[in-house]
Tab-separated table of C-alpha atoms and ligand atoms in Angstrom:
chain	number	residue	atom	x	y	z
A	1	UNK	CA	43.786	-66.219	-49.208
A	2	UNK	CA	45.932	-63.618	-50.915
A	3	UNK	CA	47.244	-66.206	-53.370
A	4	UNK	CA	43.697	-67.223	-54.233
A	5	UNK	CA	42.525	-63.626	-54.595
A	6	UNK	CA	45.475	-62.733	-56.829
A	7	UNK	CA	44.595	-65.689	-59.046
A	8	UNK	CA	40.976	-64.523	-59.142
A	9	UNK	CA	42.061	-61.000	-60.009
A	10	UNK	CA	44.295	-62.256	-62.823
A	11	UNK	CA	41.381	-64.304	-64.169
A	12	UNK	CA	39.217	-61.172	-64.433
A	13	UNK	CA	41.169	-58.604	-66.466
A	14	UNK	CA	37.875	-56.917	-67.411
A	15	UNK	CA	36.647	-56.885	-63.813
A	16	UNK	CA	34.226	-59.144	-62.015
A	17	UNK	CA	33.423	-60.334	-58.563
A	18	UNK	CA	35.459	-62.161	-55.945
A	19	UNK	CA	33.619	-63.567	-52.988
A	20	UNK	CA	35.163	-65.007	-49.852
A	21	UNK	CA	32.919	-67.023	-47.568
A	22	UNK	CA	33.380	-69.054	-44.420
A	23	UNK	CA	30.978	-71.583	-42.995
A	24	UNK	CA	30.910	-74.734	-40.929
A	25	UNK	CA	30.768	-77.930	-42.890
A	26	UNK	CA	29.691	-81.355	-41.667
A	27	UNK	CA	31.249	-84.036	-43.886
A	28	UNK	CA	28.635	-86.018	-45.821
A	29	UNK	CA	29.158	-89.445	-47.348
A	30	UNK	CA	30.175	-87.986	-50.706
A	31	UNK	CA	32.879	-85.914	-49.025
A	32	UNK	CA	34.157	-88.867	-47.012
A	33	UNK	CA	34.275	-91.001	-50.164
A	34	UNK	CA	36.175	-88.307	-52.008
A	35	UNK	CA	38.619	-87.668	-49.154
A	36	UNK	CA	39.386	-90.995	-47.477
A	37	UNK	CA	41.553	-89.254	-44.864
A	38	UNK	CA	38.710	-86.998	-43.766
A	39	UNK	CA	37.319	-87.361	-40.264
A	40	UNK	CA	33.676	-87.364	-39.362
A	41	UNK	CA	34.073	-84.069	-37.555
A	42	UNK	CA	33.089	-80.504	-38.384
A	43	UNK	CA	35.294	-78.668	-40.833
A	44	UNK	CA	35.571	-74.956	-41.403
A	45	UNK	CA	34.974	-74.309	-45.082
A	46	UNK	CA	36.582	-71.313	-46.734
A	47	UNK	CA	35.384	-70.593	-50.265
A	48	UNK	CA	37.027	-68.172	-52.680
A	49	UNK	CA	34.973	-67.697	-55.805
A	50	UNK	CA	35.426	-65.569	-58.889
A	51	UNK	CA	33.509	-64.754	-62.048
A	52	UNK	CA	36.626	-64.906	-64.215
A	53	UNK	CA	37.765	-66.816	-67.281
A	54	UNK	CA	37.657	-70.205	-65.605
A	55	UNK	CA	40.077	-73.055	-66.148
A	56	UNK	CA	40.222	-75.387	-69.098
A	57	UNK	CA	39.280	-78.946	-68.123
A	58	UNK	CA	42.520	-80.241	-69.657
A	59	UNK	CA	44.777	-78.322	-67.302
A	60	UNK	CA	42.611	-78.604	-64.209
A	61	UNK	CA	44.380	-81.733	-62.900
A	62	UNK	CA	47.772	-79.950	-63.012
A	63	UNK	CA	46.652	-76.781	-61.335
A	64	UNK	CA	48.215	-77.520	-57.933
A	65	UNK	CA	51.534	-78.687	-59.399
A	66	UNK	CA	54.523	-76.564	-58.411
A	67	UNK	CA	55.649	-74.346	-61.289
A	68	UNK	CA	52.553	-75.023	-63.338
A	69	UNK	CA	51.500	-71.683	-64.772
A	70	UNK	CA	49.709	-70.351	-67.826
A	71	UNK	CA	50.969	-66.850	-67.152
A	72	UNK	CA	53.693	-65.120	-69.132
A	73	UNK	CA	57.285	-65.298	-67.975
A	74	UNK	CA	57.679	-62.770	-65.182
A	75	UNK	CA	53.958	-62.721	-64.372
A	76	UNK	CA	53.553	-65.997	-62.519
A	77	UNK	CA	55.834	-68.612	-61.012
A	78	UNK	CA	53.156	-71.270	-60.686
A	79	UNK	CA	53.798	-71.589	-56.979
A	80	UNK	CA	50.643	-69.921	-55.656
A	81	UNK	CA	48.354	-72.916	-55.633
A	82	UNK	CA	51.183	-75.309	-54.717
A	83	UNK	CA	51.727	-73.207	-51.595
A	84	UNK	CA	48.027	-73.151	-50.815
A	85	UNK	CA	47.954	-76.913	-51.174
A	86	UNK	CA	50.974	-77.349	-48.885
A	87	UNK	CA	49.582	-75.077	-46.185
A	88	UNK	CA	46.202	-76.790	-46.230
A	89	UNK	CA	47.868	-80.234	-46.080
A	90	UNK	CA	49.915	-79.171	-43.082
A	91	UNK	CA	46.687	-78.318	-41.316
A	92	UNK	CA	45.215	-81.707	-42.200
A	93	UNK	CA	42.713	-80.024	-44.432
A	94	UNK	CA	41.510	-80.484	-47.996
A	95	UNK	CA	41.425	-78.289	-51.019
A	96	UNK	CA	39.191	-78.583	-54.085
A	97	UNK	CA	38.863	-76.492	-57.205
A	98	UNK	CA	35.916	-76.390	-59.583
A	99	UNK	CA	35.696	-74.278	-62.671
A	100	UNK	CA	33.515	-73.549	-65.655
A	101	UNK	CA	35.401	-71.938	-68.517
A	102	UNK	CA	33.983	-68.526	-69.254
A	103	UNK	CA	32.004	-68.382	-66.002
A	104	UNK	CA	34.391	-68.624	-63.101
A	105	UNK	CA	36.249	-70.670	-60.553
A	106	UNK	CA	35.494	-71.837	-57.039
A	107	UNK	CA	38.254	-72.884	-54.645
A	108	UNK	CA	37.197	-74.603	-51.438
A	109	UNK	CA	39.417	-75.134	-48.457
A	110	UNK	CA	38.297	-77.406	-45.657
A	111	UNK	CA	40.143	-77.045	-42.361
A	112	UNK	CA	39.449	-79.245	-39.346
A	113	UNK	CA	37.375	-77.341	-36.816
A	114	UNK	CA	38.392	-77.077	-33.196
A	115	UNK	CA	35.979	-78.259	-30.573
A	116	UNK	CA	36.094	-75.393	-28.099
A	117	UNK	CA	34.214	-77.225	-25.372
A	118	UNK	CA	36.654	-80.117	-25.564
A	119	UNK	CA	39.534	-77.675	-25.183
A	120	UNK	CA	38.139	-76.017	-22.076
A	121	UNK	CA	39.139	-78.442	-19.314
A	122	UNK	CA	42.805	-78.016	-20.213
A	123	UNK	CA	42.389	-74.264	-20.002
A	124	UNK	CA	40.557	-74.002	-16.762
A	125	UNK	CA	42.876	-75.270	-13.997
A	126	UNK	CA	43.924	-71.895	-12.701
A	127	UNK	CA	47.668	-71.321	-12.760
A	128	UNK	CA	49.360	-71.342	-9.380
A	129	UNK	CA	50.333	-67.744	-9.940
A	130	UNK	CA	47.853	-65.126	-11.023
A	131	UNK	CA	48.877	-62.842	-13.840
A	132	UNK	CA	46.494	-60.178	-12.591
A	133	UNK	CA	48.194	-56.931	-11.586
A	134	UNK	CA	51.490	-57.870	-13.200
A	135	UNK	CA	52.997	-55.194	-15.406
A	136	UNK	CA	54.408	-56.431	-18.680
A	137	UNK	CA	56.374	-54.532	-21.307
A	138	UNK	CA	55.843	-55.828	-24.850
A	139	UNK	CA	58.671	-54.946	-27.251
A	140	UNK	CA	57.864	-55.783	-30.861
A	141	UNK	CA	57.902	-53.894	-34.165
A	142	UNK	CA	54.926	-55.821	-35.525
A	143	UNK	CA	51.801	-53.799	-34.596
A	144	UNK	CA	49.552	-56.825	-35.062
A	145	UNK	CA	51.560	-58.923	-32.604
A	146	UNK	CA	51.586	-56.084	-30.081
A	147	UNK	CA	47.847	-55.469	-30.413
A	148	UNK	CA	46.914	-59.123	-29.985
A	149	UNK	CA	49.250	-59.740	-27.098
A	150	UNK	CA	48.240	-56.531	-25.317
A	151	UNK	CA	44.597	-57.359	-25.736
A	152	UNK	CA	45.113	-60.851	-24.358
A	153	UNK	CA	47.280	-59.827	-21.408
A	154	UNK	CA	44.863	-57.080	-20.425
A	155	UNK	CA	42.022	-59.576	-20.542
A	156	UNK	CA	43.784	-61.645	-17.850
A	157	UNK	CA	44.306	-58.537	-15.726
A	158	UNK	CA	47.860	-57.471	-16.598
A	159	UNK	CA	48.926	-53.904	-17.024
A	160	UNK	CA	50.672	-53.550	-20.354
A	161	UNK	CA	53.249	-51.143	-21.737
A	162	UNK	CA	54.358	-51.379	-25.351
A	163	UNK	CA	57.391	-50.312	-27.359
A	164	UNK	CA	57.974	-50.657	-31.099
A	165	UNK	CA	61.752	-51.048	-30.921
A	166	UNK	CA	64.606	-51.571	-28.499
A	167	UNK	CA	65.381	-47.881	-28.114
A	168	UNK	CA	61.839	-46.917	-27.099
A	169	UNK	CA	61.785	-49.935	-24.782
A	170	UNK	CA	65.003	-48.972	-22.998
A	171	UNK	CA	63.687	-45.429	-22.363
A	172	UNK	CA	60.412	-46.808	-21.149
A	173	UNK	CA	62.110	-49.334	-18.882
A	174	UNK	CA	64.375	-46.653	-17.450
A	175	UNK	CA	61.279	-44.695	-16.393
A	176	UNK	CA	59.270	-47.692	-15.152
A	177	UNK	CA	61.871	-50.175	-13.903
A	178	UNK	CA	60.304	-50.577	-10.497
A	179	UNK	CA	56.889	-51.567	-11.738
A	180	UNK	CA	57.710	-53.770	-14.743
A	181	UNK	CA	57.592	-57.466	-13.786
A	182	UNK	CA	58.441	-58.924	-17.183
A	183	UNK	CA	59.580	-57.910	-20.662
A	184	UNK	CA	58.429	-59.845	-23.728
A	185	UNK	CA	61.166	-59.136	-26.236
A	186	UNK	CA	61.315	-59.508	-30.005
A	187	UNK	CA	64.839	-59.799	-31.432
A	188	UNK	CA	64.748	-58.477	-34.984
A	189	UNK	CA	63.604	-54.863	-34.788
A	190	UNK	CA	64.597	-51.593	-36.449
A	191	UNK	CA	66.527	-48.822	-34.621
A	192	UNK	CA	67.701	-51.101	-31.798
A	193	UNK	CA	67.488	-54.888	-31.871
A	194	UNK	CA	66.422	-57.055	-28.972
A	195	UNK	CA	69.952	-58.193	-28.151
A	196	UNK	CA	71.230	-54.652	-27.699
A	197	UNK	CA	68.134	-53.663	-25.745
A	198	UNK	CA	68.629	-56.650	-23.429
A	199	UNK	CA	72.101	-55.425	-22.507
A	200	UNK	CA	70.603	-52.099	-21.447
A	201	UNK	CA	67.804	-53.783	-19.510
A	202	UNK	CA	70.166	-55.830	-17.343
A	203	UNK	CA	72.348	-52.801	-16.721
A	204	UNK	CA	69.289	-50.892	-15.502
A	205	UNK	CA	67.960	-53.807	-13.446
A	206	UNK	CA	70.069	-56.987	-13.305
A	207	UNK	CA	67.244	-59.276	-12.191
A	208	UNK	CA	64.666	-58.205	-14.770
A	209	UNK	CA	62.725	-61.172	-16.186
A	210	UNK	CA	62.778	-61.396	-19.979
A	211	UNK	CA	60.902	-63.726	-22.300
A	212	UNK	CA	62.420	-63.735	-25.784
A	213	UNK	CA	59.946	-64.234	-28.574
A	214	UNK	CA	60.889	-64.277	-32.230
A	215	UNK	CA	59.657	-65.686	-35.474
A	216	UNK	CA	63.036	-67.204	-36.221
A	217	UNK	CA	64.255	-70.525	-35.026
A	218	UNK	CA	67.008	-69.811	-32.471
A	219	UNK	CA	69.430	-67.580	-34.307
A	220	UNK	CA	72.698	-66.247	-32.986
A	221	UNK	CA	71.196	-63.108	-31.436
A	222	UNK	CA	68.537	-65.122	-29.644
A	223	UNK	CA	71.150	-67.552	-28.310
A	224	UNK	CA	73.228	-64.658	-27.093
A	225	UNK	CA	70.347	-63.087	-25.187
A	226	UNK	CA	69.543	-66.432	-23.572
A	227	UNK	CA	73.209	-66.918	-22.676
A	228	UNK	CA	73.250	-63.467	-21.115
A	229	UNK	CA	70.496	-64.618	-18.786
A	230	UNK	CA	67.065	-64.175	-20.352
A	231	UNK	CA	64.660	-66.571	-18.652
A	232	UNK	CA	62.714	-67.974	-21.565
A	233	UNK	CA	62.191	-68.374	-25.276
A	234	UNK	CA	58.976	-68.727	-27.175
A	235	UNK	CA	58.905	-69.096	-30.927
A	236	UNK	CA	56.230	-67.292	-32.922
A	237	UNK	CA	53.577	-68.104	-33.755
A	238	UNK	CA	52.383	-69.176	-30.320
A	239	UNK	CA	48.983	-69.623	-28.792
A	240	UNK	CA	47.706	-67.523	-25.905
A	241	UNK	CA	47.810	-70.699	-23.831
A	242	UNK	CA	51.553	-71.047	-24.586
A	243	UNK	CA	52.286	-67.485	-23.615
A	244	UNK	CA	50.284	-67.752	-20.366
A	245	UNK	CA	52.217	-70.869	-19.452
A	246	UNK	CA	55.622	-69.307	-20.169
A	247	UNK	CA	54.842	-66.079	-18.321
A	248	UNK	CA	53.492	-67.943	-15.321
A	249	UNK	CA	56.564	-70.182	-15.306
A	250	UNK	CA	58.992	-67.264	-15.462
A	251	UNK	CA	57.213	-65.154	-12.878
A	252	UNK	CA	56.887	-68.010	-10.411
A	253	UNK	CA	60.641	-68.661	-10.699
A	254	UNK	CA	60.918	-65.043	-9.718
A	255	UNK	CA	58.867	-65.342	-6.563
A	256	UNK	CA	60.706	-68.535	-5.551
A	257	UNK	CA	64.056	-66.768	-5.647
B	1	LIG	N1	40.906	-68.402	-60.140
B	1	LIG	C1	41.490	-68.819	-61.255
B	1	LIG	N2	40.902	-68.621	-62.458
B	1	LIG	C2	41.492	-69.047	-63.593
B	1	LIG	N3	42.669	-69.703	-63.639
B	1	LIG	C3	43.297	-69.936	-62.475
B	1	LIG	C4	42.750	-69.518	-61.226
B	1	LIG	N4	43.586	-69.899	-60.256
B	1	LIG	C5	44.616	-70.519	-60.850
B	1	LIG	N5	44.452	-70.541	-62.183
B	1	LIG	C6	45.354	-71.171	-63.179
B	1	LIG	O1	46.238	-72.013	-62.475
B	1	LIG	C7	47.598	-71.675	-62.768
B	1	LIG	C8	48.443	-71.933	-61.535
B	1	LIG	O2	48.096	-71.061	-60.486
B	1	LIG	P1	49.164	-70.682	-59.363
B	1	LIG	O3	48.538	-69.724	-58.448
B	1	LIG	O4	49.705	-71.941	-58.833
B	1	LIG	O5	50.329	-70.013	-60.202
B	1	LIG	P2	50.338	-68.593	-60.913
B	1	LIG	O6	49.180	-67.770	-60.459
B	1	LIG	O7	50.433	-68.868	-62.380
B	1	LIG	O8	51.697	-67.977	-60.419
B	1	LIG	P3	52.000	-67.422	-58.943
B	1	LIG	O9	50.798	-67.688	-58.104
B	1	LIG	O10	53.196	-68.199	-58.492
B	1	LIG	O11	52.279	-65.987	-59.132
B	1	LIG	C9	47.534	-70.235	-63.212
B	1	LIG	O12	48.598	-69.915	-64.053
B	1	LIG	C10	46.193	-70.182	-63.938
B	1	LIG	O13	46.315	-70.692	-65.229
B	2	LIG	MG1	48.825	-67.531	-58.373
């Protein structure tokens, strides 16, 4: 979305209007003809539209090509739309671009919708262990991750403490070691990283349960923490279903011991 908006901005040096819309889209015959891989299922349609200079018909077919740019050296790499295209492809979606020179450009992204009702049965079998009344310490320097995870865990009844780096987490754990059931630990953080924090945690309470969660595929620090005894690893991004499953798994190991 940022890539598309930056393109729209660049196309409107004198100002103009960018609009971003979302809607549900039911594929019609024309769409299915145009996109043979499309399924007859609802798509979520994201439209980014601008009132900028538009795109010359001649270059329109090359617009998604990597390194295709009309911008001066240093201004554009020509990777913006290629990235958009790649991301949309990875989600089994479709991307179209329509433009009228002098009037503006419309980019449409179709992403397959998720049928929530169809997803429900998998969600509903209640886990053998309830997460309600568990106290979980979230350690992550990314406020968005913390906010989402906290929100989710509180919605299933957990009590949640949060820390924005390893140092804050160690202090907090020192003060609350008897009531914290599990720590969800990021690895790459400022001030004190997850690996160093983990060493403090196990000194304070050797049997503390720790779920390591990072955006990086198993790096050395993550391996080290797991070798030192952390109970689980979950790579970001994860779904709330994933995190529930991992937490339940780790905490039931706990009660079995
Ligand atoms: N909304 C738009 N209006 C007019 N022209 C556009 C628009 N979006 C893309 N283009 C044209 O398509 C070309 C390729 O776009 P793309 O985003 O791939 O690369 P870029 O914007 O040139 O560079 P980068 O995104 O890597 O900084 C642009 O150079 C521009 O000519
Ligand atoms: Mg761009």
